[in-house]
Each structure stands twice: as C-alpha cells, then as structure tokens.
Amino acid sequence: MTADTSMLRIEGLRKNYGAVAALQGVDIEVRRGEVMGLIGPNGSGKSTLFDCCTGLQKSDAGRVLLKGVDITDWPMNRIAREGRFLRSFQKTVVFPTLDCEENLVLAGQMSSFPNVLSTFWIGPSAKRRVIALRKRAKELIEITGLSRVAHLPAGNMSGGQQKLLQFASMLMPEPELILLDEPLAGINPILIEKVIQSIEHANRELGVTFVVIEHNTDVLMNLSHRVVVLHQGAKLADDTPEAVVKNPEVIEAYLGG
C-alpha cells in the first residue's frame, strides 16, 4: 500500500498491564477515506488500541504512523493539534450551560487560535476567526440535525442529542481522522440513524476517515467499508464486512452462533 492511501499505520503494537497482555503485536492499516469498524469481545484490546494511538497510554513496543510520520511518542495534545487526529470517549462530554453554537465555537478555538494571547485578542483577525467558527458551527448543527434544539443549553438535551453535539464538536477543527468509541451506546433508534447519517456525511462530503468501535454489530457492518476483529489482544480478522460475518474464527470468538 502506498503512503498516499495510508492514513494510519499501526505496526507491532504491544501493551501489557502487569501479567495481562492487552495488545500482542497488533498490525493495522487504516486507509485514507474509509470507515473501518473495530470489533471484538470485551477485553480484546479495542480501547487500549485507541489509547496507545492517541497518546493517552504509552505502548510497550511497536509504532504508530500518521500519514507516514511516526507519532508513537507524541503527547495527546500534539497529536490533536498537528495531526488533525481526534478520538471520542464512551463518556459524552459537553458544556452543559452553553447552547449548541457556543459549544461548537469553543471546540473550534483549539485549531483557530494558536495560543492563549490570540484567544483573547479582540483585533480584526480574531473577529474574522470567530465569524468563521460561528459559520461552521451553524453548518454542523444543520448537518447533525440539531437545529430544533440548538437554542437549548446542552445540559437540557437528551443523551443522544448530546452525542450528536459531541460529534459535531469533533468536526469543528476539520480533522482528517477520528476514532469513535461506541458512538451509538445508550441512544434511541431514531437518533442512532441520525448519528450514522452524520458519520456517513462527514466521511463522504468532508473526507474524514473513521475507525469505529461499536457493539451494535448489525449497524457497524452496514456502516463500515472494512472490519478488523481483535481477540485477546491480537488481530483475528481484517476483511470486508461480508467476509468477517462468515469467518468461522470470528463467529466462534465473538459473533456467536
């Protein structure tokens, strides 16, 4: 695979927690422009993989390369700032007293304002940046279907609406790659469909590459272009959704039946 098609490359990643091998030499390549599903039983290493890729945890061995650049030892804030590489967590985080637009403008300031001084500067360039952030925020509110509740404080929104707001917040800095950790957990079927549509729109229209951990395998198989299966810290399968659901080892280890 050429460097032009590779967004994220994970080579021989290992992580131990005492005697427990959370990752056992995992190799994965995420291709530019795809939605890749990541599945496996609880404890298979999925979230640990995300942690090691984004600087939250330090791996014991192996490398992580973003568009060919080795980011293995980069701190989390540098990855987010320079790599246009973000991740979500299972816990939804919003600013509860602020409305949608205010939440999104705050989320966008990290990339638009390079330092503390520029954040509080009130000159023409700062005003232009704020105007641009508000314009993008309004567009993302429309894309994620939050227009009807955009005036509400985020704390008054439902859990599913807050997940949509968090997703929109991640799109504010115009990322190239997003790792989503269970984006559909705990939300109703109507909003599940809206989250899926938002991911597909961001992938198709905004060019964002996604890796998605999700226990709703039926939804994930329909959303993903490719699926990687982890089992006991090792890669068990890496194939199309159609091939993965027919793989006997995957059926025995995870899917059941």
Short mmCIF file of C-alpha atoms in Angstrom, two decimals:
data_model
loop_
_atom_site.label_atom_id
_atom_site.label_comp_id
_atom_site.label_asym_id
_atom_site.label_seq_id
_atom_site.Cartn_x
_atom_site.Cartn_y
_atom_site.Cartn_z
CA MET A 1 0.00 0.00 0.00
CA THR A 2 1.38 3.42 -0.91
CA ALA A 3 1.83 6.27 1.57
CA ASP A 4 -0.84 8.23 -0.33
CA THR A 5 -3.55 5.73 0.64
CA SER A 6 -2.41 5.15 4.22
CA MET A 7 -3.88 7.44 6.87
CA LEU A 8 -2.85 5.48 9.99
CA ARG A 9 -0.47 2.56 10.25
CA ILE A 10 -0.06 0.52 13.44
CA GLU A 11 2.98 -1.75 13.49
CA GLY A 12 3.61 -4.46 16.10
CA LEU A 13 1.80 -2.59 18.87
CA ARG A 14 2.16 -4.19 22.30
CA LYS A 15 0.77 -3.15 25.67
CA ASN A 16 0.88 -5.08 28.94
CA TYR A 17 -0.86 -4.32 32.21
CA GLY A 18 1.20 -6.39 34.60
CA ALA A 19 0.77 -10.01 33.54
CA VAL A 20 -2.13 -9.15 31.21
CA ALA A 21 -1.23 -8.71 27.54
CA ALA A 22 -3.77 -6.14 26.32
CA LEU A 23 -2.18 -5.89 22.85
CA GLN A 24 0.02 -8.59 21.33
CA GLY A 25 1.89 -7.18 18.36
CA VAL A 26 -1.11 -5.72 16.51
CA ASP A 27 -0.67 -4.59 12.88
CA ILE A 28 -3.44 -2.50 11.30
CA GLU A 29 -3.51 -0.09 8.38
CA VAL A 30 -6.31 2.46 8.10
CA ARG A 31 -6.82 3.66 4.55
CA ARG A 32 -7.49 7.28 3.73
CA GLY A 33 -11.20 7.96 3.25
CA GLU A 34 -12.57 4.73 4.68
CA VAL A 35 -14.82 3.88 7.60
CA MET A 36 -13.17 0.98 9.40
CA GLY A 37 -15.06 -0.96 12.06
CA LEU A 38 -13.19 -2.36 15.06
CA ILE A 39 -14.94 -5.16 16.95
CA GLY A 40 -14.11 -7.85 19.49
CA PRO A 41 -15.24 -9.22 22.85
CA ASN A 42 -14.90 -7.10 25.98
CA GLY A 43 -11.24 -7.04 27.00
CA SER A 44 -9.97 -7.73 23.49
CA GLY A 45 -7.88 -4.54 23.42
CA LYS A 46 -10.03 -2.17 21.37
CA SER A 47 -9.99 0.85 23.70
CA THR A 48 -6.36 0.17 24.64
CA LEU A 49 -5.50 0.37 20.94
CA PHE A 50 -7.20 3.78 20.74
CA ASP A 51 -5.38 4.90 23.91
CA CYS A 52 -1.97 3.93 22.54
CA CYS A 53 -2.61 5.50 19.14
CA THR A 54 -3.66 8.85 20.60
CA GLY A 55 -1.03 9.25 23.33
CA LEU A 56 -3.28 8.55 26.31
CA GLN A 57 -1.28 5.38 27.06
CA LYS A 58 2.32 4.61 26.19
CA SER A 59 2.76 1.35 24.31
CA ASP A 60 5.45 -1.13 25.35
CA ALA A 61 6.55 -1.83 21.78
CA GLY A 62 5.61 -1.04 18.19
CA ARG A 63 4.97 2.12 16.19
CA VAL A 64 2.06 4.34 15.22
CA LEU A 65 2.42 6.32 11.98
CA LEU A 66 0.02 9.06 10.87
CA LYS A 67 0.34 9.74 7.14
CA GLY A 68 3.81 8.22 7.27
CA VAL A 69 5.00 10.28 10.27
CA ASP A 70 5.96 8.37 13.42
CA ILE A 71 3.77 9.75 16.23
CA THR A 72 4.39 6.91 18.70
CA ASP A 73 5.80 9.11 21.47
CA TRP A 74 3.82 12.26 20.77
CA PRO A 75 1.70 13.62 23.65
CA MET A 76 -2.05 13.66 23.14
CA ASN A 77 -2.31 17.45 22.71
CA ARG A 78 0.33 17.49 19.97
CA ILE A 79 -1.44 14.71 18.07
CA ALA A 80 -4.73 16.61 18.23
CA ARG A 81 -3.17 19.93 17.19
CA GLU A 82 -0.74 18.91 14.48
CA GLY A 83 -2.14 15.66 13.20
CA ARG A 84 -5.83 16.57 12.76
CA PHE A 85 -6.36 13.29 14.58
CA LEU A 86 -9.08 13.09 17.24
CA ARG A 87 -10.86 10.45 19.30
CA SER A 88 -14.06 10.25 21.30
CA PHE A 89 -14.58 8.53 24.61
CA GLN A 90 -17.52 6.43 25.77
CA LYS A 91 -18.49 9.19 28.22
CA THR A 92 -20.18 12.11 26.46
CA VAL A 93 -18.72 15.50 27.38
CA VAL A 94 -20.39 18.84 26.56
CA PHE A 95 -20.54 22.25 28.22
CA PRO A 96 -23.99 21.92 29.85
CA THR A 97 -24.79 25.63 30.31
CA LEU A 98 -23.91 26.60 26.71
CA ASP A 99 -26.10 26.12 23.64
CA CYS A 100 -25.04 24.20 20.53
CA GLU A 101 -23.33 27.05 18.71
CA GLU A 102 -21.44 28.15 21.81
CA ASN A 103 -20.25 24.57 22.42
CA LEU A 104 -19.04 24.27 18.84
CA VAL A 105 -17.27 27.63 18.77
CA LEU A 106 -15.34 26.66 21.90
CA ALA A 107 -14.41 23.34 20.32
CA GLY A 108 -13.12 25.09 17.21
CA GLN A 109 -10.91 27.55 19.06
CA MET A 110 -8.16 24.99 19.61
CA SER A 111 -7.25 24.96 15.93
CA SER A 112 -8.20 28.55 15.08
CA PHE A 113 -6.36 30.26 17.93
CA PRO A 114 -2.70 29.18 18.13
CA ASN A 115 -2.02 30.46 21.68
CA VAL A 116 -3.61 31.98 24.77
CA LEU A 117 -2.89 35.57 23.71
CA SER A 118 -4.65 35.15 20.37
CA THR A 119 -7.64 33.59 22.10
CA PHE A 120 -8.35 36.83 23.98
CA TRP A 121 -7.17 39.23 21.30
CA ILE A 122 -10.00 41.45 20.05
CA GLY A 123 -8.41 42.72 16.86
CA PRO A 124 -9.74 42.24 13.30
CA SER A 125 -8.05 38.88 12.73
CA ALA A 126 -9.59 37.43 15.91
CA LYS A 127 -13.02 38.72 14.91
CA ARG A 128 -12.69 37.10 11.49
CA ARG A 129 -11.78 33.78 13.08
CA VAL A 130 -14.80 33.93 15.39
CA ILE A 131 -17.11 34.74 12.46
CA ALA A 132 -15.70 31.75 10.56
CA LEU A 133 -16.17 29.49 13.60
CA ARG A 134 -19.78 30.57 14.00
CA LYS A 135 -20.46 29.92 10.32
CA ARG A 136 -19.00 26.42 10.54
CA ALA A 137 -20.92 25.76 13.77
CA LYS A 138 -24.22 26.64 12.10
CA GLU A 139 -23.41 24.31 9.19
CA LEU A 140 -22.61 21.41 11.53
CA ILE A 141 -25.76 22.00 13.58
CA GLU A 142 -27.73 21.58 10.36
CA ILE A 143 -25.76 18.51 9.24
CA THR A 144 -26.25 16.71 12.57
CA GLY A 145 -29.96 17.55 12.76
CA LEU A 146 -29.70 19.63 15.92
CA SER A 147 -31.41 22.75 14.59
CA ARG A 148 -34.62 22.10 16.54
CA VAL A 149 -32.78 22.04 19.88
CA ALA A 150 -29.91 24.39 19.03
CA HIS A 151 -31.24 27.10 21.37
CA LEU A 152 -31.25 24.82 24.43
CA PRO A 153 -28.46 24.59 26.97
CA ALA A 154 -26.64 21.35 26.16
CA GLY A 155 -27.44 20.04 29.64
CA ASN A 156 -31.15 20.11 28.76
CA MET A 157 -30.69 17.97 25.65
CA SER A 158 -31.17 14.19 25.57
CA GLY A 159 -28.20 11.84 25.79
CA GLY A 160 -28.43 11.10 22.09
CA GLN A 161 -28.56 14.78 21.18
CA GLN A 162 -25.51 15.39 23.35
CA LYS A 163 -23.69 12.62 21.47
CA LEU A 164 -24.55 14.37 18.20
CA LEU A 165 -23.28 17.65 19.64
CA GLN A 166 -20.06 15.98 20.75
CA PHE A 167 -19.65 14.52 17.25
CA ALA A 168 -20.20 17.96 15.69
CA SER A 169 -17.62 19.38 18.13
CA MET A 170 -15.07 16.91 16.81
CA LEU A 171 -15.70 18.11 13.26
CA MET A 172 -15.08 21.77 14.11
CA PRO A 173 -11.24 21.62 13.77
CA GLU A 174 -11.65 19.95 10.34
CA PRO A 175 -9.97 16.67 11.34
CA GLU A 176 -8.68 14.13 8.87
CA LEU A 177 -9.05 11.08 11.14
CA ILE A 178 -11.47 10.37 14.00
CA LEU A 179 -11.54 7.34 16.28
CA LEU A 180 -15.06 6.82 17.66
CA ASP A 181 -15.50 4.71 20.80
CA GLU A 182 -19.09 3.36 20.95
CA PRO A 183 -20.84 6.38 19.40
CA LEU A 184 -24.25 4.64 19.48
CA ALA A 185 -24.25 3.45 23.09
CA GLY A 186 -27.33 4.37 25.12
CA ILE A 187 -29.29 6.29 22.48
CA ASN A 188 -32.68 5.60 20.90
CA PRO A 189 -33.12 4.12 17.38
CA ILE A 190 -34.15 7.42 15.77
CA LEU A 191 -31.03 9.18 16.97
CA ILE A 192 -28.90 6.13 16.11
CA GLU A 193 -29.94 6.67 12.50
CA LYS A 194 -29.05 10.37 12.74
CA VAL A 195 -25.57 9.55 14.16
CA ILE A 196 -25.00 7.07 11.31
CA GLN A 197 -26.08 9.65 8.73
CA SER A 198 -23.75 12.22 10.29
CA ILE A 199 -20.78 9.83 10.15
CA GLU A 200 -21.55 8.93 6.54
CA HIS A 201 -21.89 12.60 5.57
CA ALA A 202 -18.60 13.54 7.25
CA ASN A 203 -16.88 10.63 5.51
CA ARG A 204 -18.40 11.22 2.09
CA GLU A 205 -18.62 15.03 1.92
CA LEU A 206 -15.91 16.20 4.33
CA GLY A 207 -13.38 13.45 3.60
CA VAL A 208 -12.97 12.35 7.22
CA THR A 209 -11.53 8.87 7.80
CA PHE A 210 -13.09 6.93 10.69
CA VAL A 211 -12.25 3.98 12.90
CA VAL A 212 -15.35 2.98 14.88
CA ILE A 213 -15.65 0.73 17.93
CA GLU A 214 -19.28 -0.32 18.27
CA HIS A 215 -21.03 -3.27 19.92
CA ASN A 216 -24.07 -2.92 17.64
CA THR A 217 -22.52 -5.18 15.02
CA ASP A 218 -25.51 -5.09 12.65
CA VAL A 219 -25.21 -1.31 12.33
CA LEU A 220 -21.42 -1.39 12.19
CA MET A 221 -21.33 -3.95 9.39
CA ASN A 222 -23.59 -1.72 7.27
CA LEU A 223 -21.59 1.42 8.09
CA SER A 224 -18.06 0.06 7.62
CA HIS A 225 -16.09 -0.43 4.42
CA ARG A 226 -13.78 -2.84 6.26
CA VAL A 227 -13.82 -4.56 9.65
CA VAL A 228 -10.93 -5.56 11.94
CA VAL A 229 -11.59 -8.07 14.71
CA LEU A 230 -9.47 -8.21 17.88
CA HIS A 231 -9.44 -11.20 20.22
CA GLN A 232 -7.36 -11.44 23.39
CA GLY A 233 -5.17 -8.56 22.24
CA ALA A 234 -4.39 -9.99 18.80
CA LYS A 235 -5.81 -9.33 15.34
CA LEU A 236 -8.14 -12.17 14.43
CA ALA A 237 -9.52 -10.88 11.12
CA ASP A 238 -9.23 -7.94 8.72
CA ASP A 239 -11.66 -8.09 5.80
CA THR A 240 -14.86 -6.81 4.26
CA PRO A 241 -17.95 -6.90 6.49
CA GLU A 242 -19.41 -9.67 4.33
CA ALA A 243 -16.34 -11.85 4.80
CA VAL A 244 -15.99 -11.14 8.53
CA VAL A 245 -19.52 -12.26 9.41
CA LYS A 246 -18.84 -15.59 7.65
CA ASN A 247 -15.41 -16.16 9.21
CA PRO A 248 -15.63 -19.27 11.44
CA GLU A 249 -13.00 -17.98 13.89
CA VAL A 250 -14.84 -14.69 14.30
CA ILE A 251 -18.16 -16.47 14.77
CA GLU A 252 -16.68 -18.66 17.48
CA ALA A 253 -14.82 -15.87 19.28
CA TYR A 254 -17.32 -13.05 19.08
CA LEU A 255 -20.42 -13.17 16.93
CA GLY A 256 -21.82 -16.43 18.30
CA GLY A 257 -23.95 -18.98 16.52
#
